[in-house]
CSV table of C-alpha atoms in Angstrom, one decimal:
chain,number,residue,atom,x,y,z
U,1,MET,CA,110.3,68.5,-33.8
U,2,GLN,CA,110.2,66.3,-30.7
U,3,ARG,CA,108.2,63.7,-32.7
U,4,VAL,CA,110.8,64.0,-35.6
U,5,GLU,CA,113.6,63.4,-33.2
U,6,ARG,CA,111.8,60.4,-31.7
U,7,GLU,CA,111.3,59.0,-35.3
U,8,ILE,CA,114.9,59.5,-36.1
U,9,GLU,CA,115.9,57.7,-32.8
U,10,ARG,CA,113.5,54.9,-33.7
U,11,LEU,CA,114.9,54.5,-37.2
U,12,ILE,CA,118.5,54.4,-35.9
U,13,LYS,CA,117.6,52.0,-33.2
U,14,GLU,CA,116.0,49.6,-35.7
U,15,ILE,CA,119.3,49.3,-37.5
U,16,ASN,CA,120.3,47.4,-34.4
U,17,TYR,CA,124.0,48.2,-34.3
U,18,ASP,CA,125.4,50.2,-31.3
U,19,GLU,CA,128.3,51.5,-33.5
U,20,VAL,CA,125.8,53.2,-35.8
U,21,THR,CA,124.0,54.7,-32.9
U,22,ARG,CA,127.3,56.0,-31.5
U,23,LEU,CA,128.5,57.5,-34.8
U,24,PHE,CA,125.1,59.0,-35.6
U,25,GLU,CA,125.1,61.0,-32.4
U,26,MET,CA,128.2,62.8,-33.8
U,27,LEU,CA,126.0,64.2,-36.6
U,28,GLN,CA,123.5,65.9,-34.2
U,29,GLY,CA,123.2,69.6,-33.8
U,30,GLY,CA,122.2,70.7,-37.2
U,31,LYS,CA,119.5,73.3,-38.1
U,32,ARG,CA,117.0,70.6,-39.2
U,33,LEU,CA,115.9,73.1,-41.8
U,34,ARG,CA,114.4,70.4,-44.1
U,35,ALA,CA,112.5,68.8,-41.2
U,36,LYS,CA,111.1,72.1,-40.0
U,37,LEU,CA,110.0,72.9,-43.5
U,38,ILE,CA,108.1,69.6,-43.9
U,39,LEU,CA,106.4,70.2,-40.5
U,40,LYS,CA,105.4,73.7,-41.3
U,41,ILE,CA,103.9,72.8,-44.7
U,42,ALA,CA,102.3,69.5,-43.7
U,43,HIS,CA,101.6,70.2,-40.0
U,44,SER,CA,98.2,68.5,-40.1
U,45,SER,CA,99.5,65.2,-41.6
U,46,GLU,CA,100.2,62.3,-39.2
U,47,LYS,CA,103.0,61.1,-41.5
U,48,ALA,CA,104.9,64.4,-41.6
U,49,PRO,CA,107.3,63.6,-38.7
U,50,LEU,CA,108.3,60.3,-40.4
U,51,LEU,CA,108.9,62.1,-43.8
U,52,ALA,CA,110.9,64.7,-42.0
U,53,ALA,CA,113.0,62.0,-40.2
U,54,ILE,CA,113.6,60.3,-43.6
U,55,VAL,CA,114.8,63.5,-45.2
U,56,GLU,CA,117.1,64.2,-42.3
U,57,LEU,CA,118.7,60.8,-42.5
U,58,ILE,CA,119.3,61.4,-46.2
U,59,HIS,CA,120.8,64.8,-45.4
U,60,GLY,CA,123.0,63.3,-42.8
U,61,ALA,CA,124.2,60.6,-45.2
U,62,SER,CA,125.1,63.3,-47.8
U,63,LEU,CA,127.1,65.2,-45.2
U,64,LEU,CA,129.1,62.1,-44.3
U,65,HIS,CA,130.0,61.5,-47.9
U,66,ASP,CA,130.7,65.2,-48.4
U,67,ASP,CA,133.2,65.3,-45.5
U,68,VAL,CA,135.0,62.3,-46.9
U,69,ILE,CA,135.3,63.8,-50.4
U,70,ASP,CA,136.4,67.2,-49.0
U,71,GLU,CA,138.7,65.5,-46.4
U,72,ALA,CA,137.0,67.8,-43.8
U,73,THR,CA,138.1,67.3,-40.2
U,74,LEU,CA,135.3,69.4,-38.7
U,75,ARG,CA,131.6,69.3,-39.0
U,76,ARG,CA,129.5,71.9,-37.1
U,77,GLY,CA,132.6,72.8,-35.0
U,78,VAL,CA,133.3,69.3,-33.8
U,79,ALA,CA,135.5,66.5,-35.3
U,80,SER,CA,133.9,64.8,-38.3
U,81,VAL,CA,133.2,61.0,-38.4
U,82,ASN,CA,135.9,60.5,-41.0
U,83,ALA,CA,138.4,62.4,-38.8
U,84,THR,CA,137.6,60.3,-35.7
U,85,ASP,CA,136.8,56.9,-37.2
U,86,GLY,CA,138.2,57.0,-40.7
U,87,SER,CA,136.8,57.5,-44.2
U,88,LYS,CA,135.7,53.9,-44.7
U,89,THR,CA,133.5,54.0,-41.6
U,90,ALA,CA,132.0,57.4,-42.6
U,91,VAL,CA,131.2,56.1,-46.1
U,92,MET,CA,129.6,52.9,-44.7
U,93,LEU,CA,127.5,54.9,-42.2
U,94,GLY,CA,126.3,57.2,-45.0
U,95,ASP,CA,125.3,54.1,-47.0
U,96,ILE,CA,123.4,52.7,-44.0
U,97,LEU,CA,121.5,56.0,-43.5
U,98,TYR,CA,120.6,56.2,-47.2
U,99,SER,CA,119.3,52.6,-47.3
U,100,LYS,CA,117.4,52.9,-44.1
U,101,ALA,CA,115.8,56.1,-45.5
U,102,PHE,CA,114.8,54.4,-48.7
U,103,THR,CA,113.4,51.4,-46.7
U,104,GLU,CA,111.0,53.8,-44.9
U,105,LEU,CA,110.3,55.9,-48.0
U,106,VAL,CA,108.4,53.0,-49.7
U,107,SER,CA,105.6,53.4,-47.1
U,108,PHE,CA,104.6,56.7,-48.7
U,109,GLU,CA,102.6,57.2,-51.9
U,110,ARG,CA,104.5,56.8,-55.2
U,111,ASP,CA,104.7,60.5,-56.1
U,112,ILE,CA,106.3,61.4,-52.7
U,113,ALA,CA,108.7,58.5,-52.8
U,114,LYS,CA,109.8,59.3,-56.3
U,115,ILE,CA,110.3,63.0,-55.6
U,116,VAL,CA,112.5,62.3,-52.6
U,117,ALA,CA,114.4,59.4,-54.2
U,118,SER,CA,115.1,61.4,-57.3
U,119,SER,CA,116.5,64.3,-55.3
U,120,VAL,CA,119.1,61.9,-53.8
U,121,THR,CA,120.2,61.0,-57.4
U,122,ALA,CA,120.4,64.7,-58.2
U,123,LEU,CA,122.4,65.6,-55.1
U,124,SER,CA,124.9,62.8,-55.7
U,125,LYS,CA,125.3,64.0,-59.3
U,126,GLY,CA,125.8,67.6,-57.9
U,127,GLU,CA,128.5,66.3,-55.5
U,128,MET,CA,130.3,64.6,-58.4
U,129,MET,CA,130.1,67.9,-60.4
U,130,ASP,CA,131.4,69.8,-57.5
U,131,VAL,CA,134.4,67.5,-57.2
U,132,LYS,CA,135.1,67.7,-61.0
U,133,MET,CA,134.8,71.5,-61.0
U,134,ALA,CA,137.4,71.8,-58.2
U,135,ASP,CA,140.0,70.4,-60.6
U,136,GLU,CA,140.5,73.9,-62.1
U,137,PHE,CA,139.3,77.5,-61.5
U,138,ASN,CA,135.7,77.9,-62.6
U,139,GLY,CA,134.6,81.3,-63.7
U,140,ASP,CA,131.2,80.2,-65.1
U,141,GLU,CA,128.3,81.4,-63.0
U,142,GLU,CA,125.7,79.3,-64.7
U,143,LYS,CA,127.7,76.2,-64.4
U,144,TYR,CA,128.2,76.9,-60.7
U,145,LEU,CA,124.5,77.6,-60.0
U,146,ASP,CA,123.5,74.4,-61.9
U,147,MET,CA,125.8,72.4,-59.5
U,148,LEU,CA,124.5,74.3,-56.5
U,149,TYR,CA,120.9,73.5,-57.4
U,150,LEU,CA,121.7,69.8,-57.7
U,151,LYS,CA,124.0,69.5,-54.7
U,152,THR,CA,122.1,71.6,-52.2
U,153,ALA,CA,118.7,72.9,-53.3
U,154,THR,CA,117.2,69.7,-54.7
U,155,LEU,CA,116.7,68.0,-51.3
U,156,ILE,CA,115.1,71.2,-49.9
U,157,GLU,CA,112.9,71.5,-53.0
U,158,ALA,CA,111.9,67.8,-52.6
U,159,ALA,CA,111.1,68.3,-48.9
U,160,ALA,CA,108.8,71.2,-49.7
U,161,GLU,CA,107.2,69.6,-52.7
U,162,SER,CA,106.5,66.2,-51.0
U,163,ALA,CA,105.2,67.9,-47.9
U,164,ALA,CA,102.8,69.9,-50.0
U,165,ILE,CA,101.5,66.7,-51.6
U,166,LEU,CA,101.2,65.1,-48.2
U,167,ALA,CA,99.1,68.1,-47.1
U,168,GLY,CA,97.0,68.4,-50.3
U,169,LYS,CA,98.6,71.9,-51.1
U,170,ASP,CA,99.9,73.2,-54.4
U,171,SER,CA,103.1,71.3,-55.0
U,172,ALA,CA,104.5,73.5,-57.8
U,173,SER,CA,104.6,76.7,-55.8
U,174,HIS,CA,106.1,74.9,-52.8
U,175,ALA,CA,108.7,73.3,-55.0
U,176,LEU,CA,109.7,76.7,-56.3
U,177,TYR,CA,109.8,78.0,-52.7
U,178,GLY,CA,112.1,75.1,-51.7
U,179,LYS,CA,114.4,75.4,-54.7
U,180,ASN,CA,114.9,79.1,-54.1
U,181,LEU,CA,115.3,78.7,-50.4
U,182,GLY,CA,118.0,76.1,-51.0
U,183,LEU,CA,119.9,78.2,-53.5
U,184,SER,CA,119.8,81.4,-51.5
U,185,PHE,CA,120.6,79.5,-48.3
U,186,GLN,CA,123.8,78.1,-49.9
U,187,ILE,CA,124.8,81.5,-51.5
U,188,ILE,CA,124.6,83.0,-48.0
U,189,ASP,CA,126.8,80.1,-46.7
U,190,ASP,CA,129.3,80.9,-49.5
U,191,ILE,CA,129.4,84.5,-48.4
U,192,LEU,CA,129.8,83.6,-44.7
U,193,ASP,CA,132.7,81.4,-45.6
U,194,ILE,CA,134.5,84.6,-46.6
U,195,THR,CA,133.1,87.2,-44.2
U,196,ALA,CA,132.8,85.2,-40.9
U,197,ASP,CA,135.6,84.1,-38.7
U,198,ALA,CA,136.7,80.5,-38.0
U,199,ALA,CA,135.0,80.4,-34.6
U,200,THR,CA,131.7,81.3,-36.1
U,201,LEU,CA,132.0,78.9,-39.0
U,202,GLY,CA,133.3,75.9,-37.1
U,203,LYS,CA,136.0,75.5,-39.8
U,204,PRO,CA,138.8,77.7,-41.3
U,205,ALA,CA,137.6,80.9,-43.0
U,206,MET,CA,137.9,81.0,-46.8
U,207,ASN,CA,138.0,77.2,-46.7
U,208,ASP,CA,135.9,76.8,-49.9
U,209,PHE,CA,138.5,78.4,-52.1
U,210,VAL,CA,141.3,76.4,-50.4
U,211,GLU,CA,139.3,73.2,-51.3
U,212,GLY,CA,139.1,74.3,-54.9
U,213,LYS,CA,135.5,75.6,-54.8
U,214,CYS,CA,134.9,78.8,-56.8
U,215,THR,CA,131.8,80.3,-55.2
U,216,LEU,CA,129.9,83.3,-56.6
U,217,PRO,CA,132.1,86.0,-54.9
U,218,TYR,CA,135.2,84.6,-56.6
U,219,ILE,CA,133.4,84.1,-59.9
U,220,TYR,CA,132.2,87.7,-59.9
U,221,LEU,CA,135.6,88.9,-58.9
U,222,TYR,CA,137.3,87.0,-61.7
U,223,LYS,CA,135.0,88.7,-64.2
U,224,VAL,CA,136.1,92.2,-63.2
U,225,LEU,CA,139.8,91.9,-62.5
U,226,ASN,CA,142.5,93.0,-64.9
U,227,ASP,CA,144.6,90.2,-66.6
U,228,ASP,CA,147.4,90.3,-64.1
U,229,ASP,CA,145.0,90.1,-61.1
U,230,LYS,CA,143.1,87.3,-62.9
U,231,LYS,CA,146.3,85.3,-63.1
U,232,LYS,CA,147.0,85.9,-59.5
U,233,LEU,CA,143.6,84.8,-58.4
U,234,VAL,CA,143.8,81.7,-60.4
U,235,SER,CA,147.3,80.9,-59.1
U,236,LEU,CA,145.9,81.0,-55.5
U,237,HIS,CA,143.1,78.6,-56.3
U,238,ALA,CA,143.0,75.3,-54.3
U,239,LYS,CA,146.1,76.3,-52.2
U,240,MET,CA,146.6,77.2,-48.6
U,241,LEU,CA,146.2,81.0,-48.3
U,242,ASP,CA,148.6,82.9,-46.2
U,243,GLU,CA,147.4,86.0,-44.4
U,244,GLN,CA,148.6,88.4,-47.1
U,245,ASP,CA,146.9,86.5,-50.0
U,246,ALA,CA,143.7,86.1,-48.1
U,247,LEU,CA,143.7,89.9,-47.3
U,248,TRP,CA,144.4,90.7,-51.0
U,249,ILE,CA,141.3,88.6,-52.1
U,250,LYS,CA,139.1,90.3,-49.5
U,251,GLN,CA,140.3,93.8,-50.4
U,252,LYS,CA,139.6,93.1,-54.1
U,253,MET,CA,136.1,91.8,-53.2
U,254,GLN,CA,135.4,94.9,-51.2
U,255,GLU,CA,136.7,97.1,-54.1
U,256,HIS,CA,134.5,95.4,-56.7
U,257,LYS,CA,131.6,94.7,-54.3
U,258,THR,CA,131.4,91.0,-55.3
U,259,ILE,CA,130.0,90.0,-51.8
U,260,GLU,CA,127.2,92.5,-52.3
U,261,LYS,CA,126.5,91.2,-55.8
U,262,SER,CA,126.3,87.7,-54.5
U,263,PHE,CA,124.0,88.8,-51.7
U,264,GLU,CA,121.8,90.6,-54.3
U,265,LEU,CA,121.2,87.2,-56.1
U,266,ALA,CA,120.4,85.5,-52.9
U,267,GLN,CA,117.9,88.3,-52.1
U,268,LYS,CA,116.4,88.1,-55.6
U,269,LEU,CA,115.8,84.3,-55.2
U,270,SER,CA,114.5,84.8,-51.7
U,271,ASN,CA,112.0,87.5,-52.9
U,272,GLU,CA,110.8,85.3,-55.7
U,273,ALA,CA,110.1,82.5,-53.2
U,274,MET,CA,108.3,84.9,-50.8
U,275,SER,CA,106.1,86.1,-53.7
U,276,VAL,CA,104.7,82.6,-54.3
U,277,MET,CA,104.2,82.1,-50.5
U,278,LYS,CA,103.1,85.6,-49.5
U,279,ASP,CA,100.0,84.2,-47.7
U,280,ASP,CA,102.1,81.8,-45.6
U,281,THR,CA,103.7,83.9,-42.9
U,282,GLU,CA,105.8,81.1,-41.4
U,283,LEU,CA,107.4,80.2,-44.7
U,284,VAL,CA,108.1,83.9,-45.4
U,285,ASN,CA,109.7,84.2,-41.9
U,286,ILE,CA,112.0,81.2,-42.7
U,287,LEU,CA,113.3,83.1,-45.7
U,288,GLN,CA,113.7,86.4,-43.9
U,289,THR,CA,115.6,84.8,-41.0
U,290,MET,CA,117.9,82.9,-43.5
U,291,ILE,CA,118.7,86.0,-45.5
U,292,LYS,CA,119.7,87.9,-42.3
U,293,ARG,CA,122.4,85.4,-41.6
U,294,SER,CA,124.7,87.4,-43.8
U,295,TYR,CA,127.0,90.3,-42.9
């Protein structure tokens, strides 16, 4: 990981603009999940740290754009770039990171470059779908999971698949592992948005619903509520929740066990990923650690 950080530092320095360096430092402090995944899969490859750095630049760019779209003021518990320096600057910084990542990506073989580049198209499409879906309450589980795959899982899938190609390993099984890791990781995040407190999250609790996002616990809840309660849940969508309304939603979720049902899907996806990687203890451990982040 030290080599990855040095590569990231080098790439940012090559942009040759102090303002970019200053702003990029505000994005530090993430889990570096995608980079760690690449290093574990392709640990013997000399080019693995550079590929990991490229993927982290792409991830950083997507977060910058995501914060602008969501009008988020916090990122990992600190002020977001759009909050401190404005949305225009955040968008331009994201564009710079994307373009720098693509500039470096062309040094890799065609298959790897295409997989990573295609994942950026997919995650951008997923972001657009997410914005569109926030316009009204969504009770369609399949539609939500399709969006989740594009927005969150594709880059993790691409990281695992491209690392496998770099290391001469089976790319299909690693792609499935990355896809399911990405999906289950985000489902757990969706659960934590409801169950964790603001201090732990680094943002207000139940913020997803306030922003108009209907994550799995809300979708499952909608399916089992009576007509009056369905109307009430829909009426609260994309609005600031007072303490009483937030408590009502949580109590209904407890009553109908929609958090548990969401966790079961995350566990199922995780188990499927473990089954294709059962001989790789480190990759199995990543899944087990991730799934324990819940409640």
